Structure formats: C-alpha cells, structure tokens
GROMACS .gro file of C-alpha atoms in nm:
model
  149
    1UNK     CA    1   2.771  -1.887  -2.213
    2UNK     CA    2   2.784  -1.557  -2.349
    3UNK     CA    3   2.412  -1.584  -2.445
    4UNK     CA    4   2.351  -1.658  -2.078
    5UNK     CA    5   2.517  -1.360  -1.917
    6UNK     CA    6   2.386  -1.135  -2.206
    7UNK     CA    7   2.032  -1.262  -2.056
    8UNK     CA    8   2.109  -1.143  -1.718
    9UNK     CA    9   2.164  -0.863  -1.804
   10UNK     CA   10   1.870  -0.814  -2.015
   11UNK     CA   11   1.627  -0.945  -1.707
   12UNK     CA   12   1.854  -0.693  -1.446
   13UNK     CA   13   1.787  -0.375  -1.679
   14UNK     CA   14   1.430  -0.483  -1.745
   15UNK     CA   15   1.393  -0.531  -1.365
   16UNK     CA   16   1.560  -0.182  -1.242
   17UNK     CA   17   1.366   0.025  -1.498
   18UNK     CA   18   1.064  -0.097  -1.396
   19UNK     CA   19   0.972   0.017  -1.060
   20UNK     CA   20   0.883   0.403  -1.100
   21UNK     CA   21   1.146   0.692  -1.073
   22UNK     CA   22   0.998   0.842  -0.769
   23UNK     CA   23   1.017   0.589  -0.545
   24UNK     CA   24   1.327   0.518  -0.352
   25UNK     CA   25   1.401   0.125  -0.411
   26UNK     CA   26   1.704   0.118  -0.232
   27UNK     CA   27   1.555   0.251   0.072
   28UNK     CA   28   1.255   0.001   0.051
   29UNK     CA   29   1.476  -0.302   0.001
   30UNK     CA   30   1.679  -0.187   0.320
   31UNK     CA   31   1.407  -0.147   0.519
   32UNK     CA   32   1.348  -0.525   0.484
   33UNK     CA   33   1.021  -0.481   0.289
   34UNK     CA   34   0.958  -0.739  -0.026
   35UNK     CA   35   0.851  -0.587  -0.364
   36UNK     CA   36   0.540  -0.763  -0.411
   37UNK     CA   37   0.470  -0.648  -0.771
   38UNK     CA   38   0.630  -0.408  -0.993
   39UNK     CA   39   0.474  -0.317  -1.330
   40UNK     CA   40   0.398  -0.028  -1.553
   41UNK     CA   41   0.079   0.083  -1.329
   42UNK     CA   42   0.111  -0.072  -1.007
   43UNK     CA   43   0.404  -0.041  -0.781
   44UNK     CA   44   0.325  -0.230  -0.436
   45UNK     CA   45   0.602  -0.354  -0.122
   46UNK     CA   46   0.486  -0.527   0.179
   47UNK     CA   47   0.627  -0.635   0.520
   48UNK     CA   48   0.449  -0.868   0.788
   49UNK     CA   49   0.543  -1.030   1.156
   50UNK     CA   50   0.273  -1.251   1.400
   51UNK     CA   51   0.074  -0.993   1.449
   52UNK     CA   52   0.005  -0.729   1.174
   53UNK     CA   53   0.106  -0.677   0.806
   54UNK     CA   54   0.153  -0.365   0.568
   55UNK     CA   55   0.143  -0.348   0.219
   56UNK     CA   56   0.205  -0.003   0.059
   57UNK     CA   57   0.082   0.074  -0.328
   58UNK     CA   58   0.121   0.305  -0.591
   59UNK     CA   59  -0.137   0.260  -0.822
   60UNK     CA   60  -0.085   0.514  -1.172
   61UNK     CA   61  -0.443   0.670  -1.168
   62UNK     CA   62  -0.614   0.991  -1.173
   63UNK     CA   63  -0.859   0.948  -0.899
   64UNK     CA   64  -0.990   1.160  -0.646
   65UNK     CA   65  -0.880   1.029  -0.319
   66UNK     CA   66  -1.220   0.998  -0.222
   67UNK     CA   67  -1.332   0.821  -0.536
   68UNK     CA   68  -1.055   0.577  -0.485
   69UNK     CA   69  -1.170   0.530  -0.120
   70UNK     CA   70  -1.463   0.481  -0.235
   71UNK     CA   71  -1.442   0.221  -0.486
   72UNK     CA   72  -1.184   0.001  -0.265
   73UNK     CA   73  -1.501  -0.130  -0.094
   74UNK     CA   74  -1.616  -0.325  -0.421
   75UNK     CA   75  -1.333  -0.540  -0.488
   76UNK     CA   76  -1.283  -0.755  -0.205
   77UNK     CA   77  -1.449  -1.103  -0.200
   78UNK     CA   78  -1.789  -1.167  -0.003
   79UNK     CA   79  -1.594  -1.312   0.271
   80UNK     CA   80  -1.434  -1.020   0.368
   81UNK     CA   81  -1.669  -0.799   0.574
   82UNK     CA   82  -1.700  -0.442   0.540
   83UNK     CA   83  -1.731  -0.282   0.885
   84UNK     CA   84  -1.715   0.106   0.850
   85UNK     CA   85  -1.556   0.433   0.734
   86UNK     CA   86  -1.344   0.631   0.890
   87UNK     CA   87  -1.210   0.945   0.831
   88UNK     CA   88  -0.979   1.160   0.992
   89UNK     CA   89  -0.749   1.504   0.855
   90UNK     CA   90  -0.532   1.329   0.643
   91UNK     CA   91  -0.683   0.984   0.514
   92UNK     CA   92  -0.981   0.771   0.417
   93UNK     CA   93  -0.922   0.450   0.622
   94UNK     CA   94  -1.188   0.138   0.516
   95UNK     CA   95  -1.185  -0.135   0.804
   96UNK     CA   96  -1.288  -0.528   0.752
   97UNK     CA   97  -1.322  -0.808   0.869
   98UNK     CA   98  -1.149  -1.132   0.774
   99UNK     CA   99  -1.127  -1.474   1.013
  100UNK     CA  100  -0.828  -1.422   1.168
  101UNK     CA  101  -0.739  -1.047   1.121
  102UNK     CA  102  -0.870  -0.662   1.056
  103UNK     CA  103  -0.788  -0.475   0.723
  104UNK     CA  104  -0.765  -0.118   0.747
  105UNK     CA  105  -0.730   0.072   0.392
  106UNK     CA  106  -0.574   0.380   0.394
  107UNK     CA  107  -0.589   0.659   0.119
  108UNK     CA  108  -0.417   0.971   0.191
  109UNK     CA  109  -0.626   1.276   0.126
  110UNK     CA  110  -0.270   1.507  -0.032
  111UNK     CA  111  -0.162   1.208  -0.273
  112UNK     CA  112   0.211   1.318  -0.308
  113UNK     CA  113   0.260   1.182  -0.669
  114UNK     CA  114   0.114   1.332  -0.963
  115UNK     CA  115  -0.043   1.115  -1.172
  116UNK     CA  116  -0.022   0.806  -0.895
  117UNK     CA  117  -0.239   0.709  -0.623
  118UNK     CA  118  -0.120   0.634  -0.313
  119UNK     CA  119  -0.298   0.291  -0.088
  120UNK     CA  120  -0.160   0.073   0.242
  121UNK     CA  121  -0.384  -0.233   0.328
  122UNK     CA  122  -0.274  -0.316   0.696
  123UNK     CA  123  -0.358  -0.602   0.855
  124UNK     CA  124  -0.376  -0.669   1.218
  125UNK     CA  125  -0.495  -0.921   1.407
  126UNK     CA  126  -0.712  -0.713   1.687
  127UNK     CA  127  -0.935  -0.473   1.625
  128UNK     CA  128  -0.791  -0.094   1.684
  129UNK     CA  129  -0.980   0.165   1.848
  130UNK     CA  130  -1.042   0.454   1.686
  131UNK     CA  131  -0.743   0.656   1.836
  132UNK     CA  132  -0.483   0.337   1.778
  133UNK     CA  133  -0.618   0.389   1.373
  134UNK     CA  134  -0.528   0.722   1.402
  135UNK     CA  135  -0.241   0.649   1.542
  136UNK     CA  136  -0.146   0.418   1.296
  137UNK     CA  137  -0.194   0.615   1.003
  138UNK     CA  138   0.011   0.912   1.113
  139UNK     CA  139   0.290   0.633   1.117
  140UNK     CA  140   0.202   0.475   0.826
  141UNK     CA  141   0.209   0.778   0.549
  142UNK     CA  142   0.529   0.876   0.767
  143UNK     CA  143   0.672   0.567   0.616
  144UNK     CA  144   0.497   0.582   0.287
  145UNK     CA  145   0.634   0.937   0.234
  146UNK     CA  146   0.982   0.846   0.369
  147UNK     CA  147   1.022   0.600   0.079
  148UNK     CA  148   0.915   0.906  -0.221
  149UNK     CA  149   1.211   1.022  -0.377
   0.00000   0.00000   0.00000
C-alpha cells in the first residue's frame, strides 16, 4: 500500500513539473481546455465544439517567426491542402483545406517567450473571410497571452 501511494506521488510531481513555468496551468485547466501534450519541448492545450477547434502550442525553439511560419507548410500530410498565406500586423496565419473543415495556423510575429515559440492551429468548419481571420486572431493571441504567466 505504501508503495502505491508513494507512486502517486511520484507520477503527481513528475506531472506538475512538467508543463513549463511560464504558463499559467491553473488558468488553462479552468478555462475548460484539455492539455493535449506536455513534455520537455512541447507544451500544447486544445478546446473544440460542432463547429471550430483551437489548439494552442508552445514549442521550445529559436526560430524566427517567419521561419517557423514558414516551415509549418511541410509537415502536414498530402491530404491536407495548402490554400494561401496571409499576413496581417501581428501574425503569420497558413490556411488549408481538409474534408470537412479549414485550418488556419497562426504564428505571432512578437513571440512573448524567450526561448519558446508560440503556434494555434484552429479549425473551423467554413471558410473565413479575410476580415473574420483577422478577427479571429486578435482573439486568439488575446487568449494565448492571457494564459502566460
């Protein structure tokens, strides 16, 4: 028994000292997002309903924004269609194509962490003008830098 609860433990330290010091967990959790993965250089919470989906990542790199942006485009799978750029003040949004939704990528330009990249993949299942996107990302690094300690 006591080798049981002295696993717990273990596991529950393990698990709070993973997730990185800068980002406020507490917050996330009560926000009703689910920590998708949480490991030394990749930090990444997501929340979804019928119609759209956002996953938020912090990714430990030391990439330009731009060269981030830029090699996003590379690592999805050939079913996903790449669609265009755009670009406005404040990010580098990537939009695609998948069967039953659009992806917009988002990459701040004034990454708030040192030494961590900030991404949000959301998914939605129209496709958004190009004022909506704007629209959306305003909101979207609102909530990304509400949840930065």
């Amino acid at each position: 028994m006591k080798k049981i609860i002295l696993g717990l433990f273990l596991i529950l330290g393990v698990v709070s000292f993973a997730a990185p010091d800068f980002v406020n967990l507490k917050k996330i959790e009560d926000a009703g997002y689910t920590i998708n993965k949480d490991g030394n250089n990749h930090f990444s919470f997501s929340m979804s309903d019928q119609e759209s989906a956002l996953t938020i990542a912090f990714l430990k790199t030391d990439l330009d924004p731009k060269v981030l942006n830029d090699n996003v485009r590379y690592k999805f799978p050939n079913r996903i269609k790449f669609l265009t750029e755009l670009e406005n003040s404040k990010a580098y949004v990537t939009e695609y194509k998948t069967d039953k939704s659009y992806i917009y990528i988002i990459i701040p330009k004034n990454q708030k962490v040192k030494d961590y990249s900030t991404r949000a993949e959301y998914y939605y299942v129209d496709r958004l003008s190009k004022d909506a996107v704007d629209r959306s990302v305003d909101i979207i690094l609102k909530e990304i830098d509400s949840y930065i300690k």
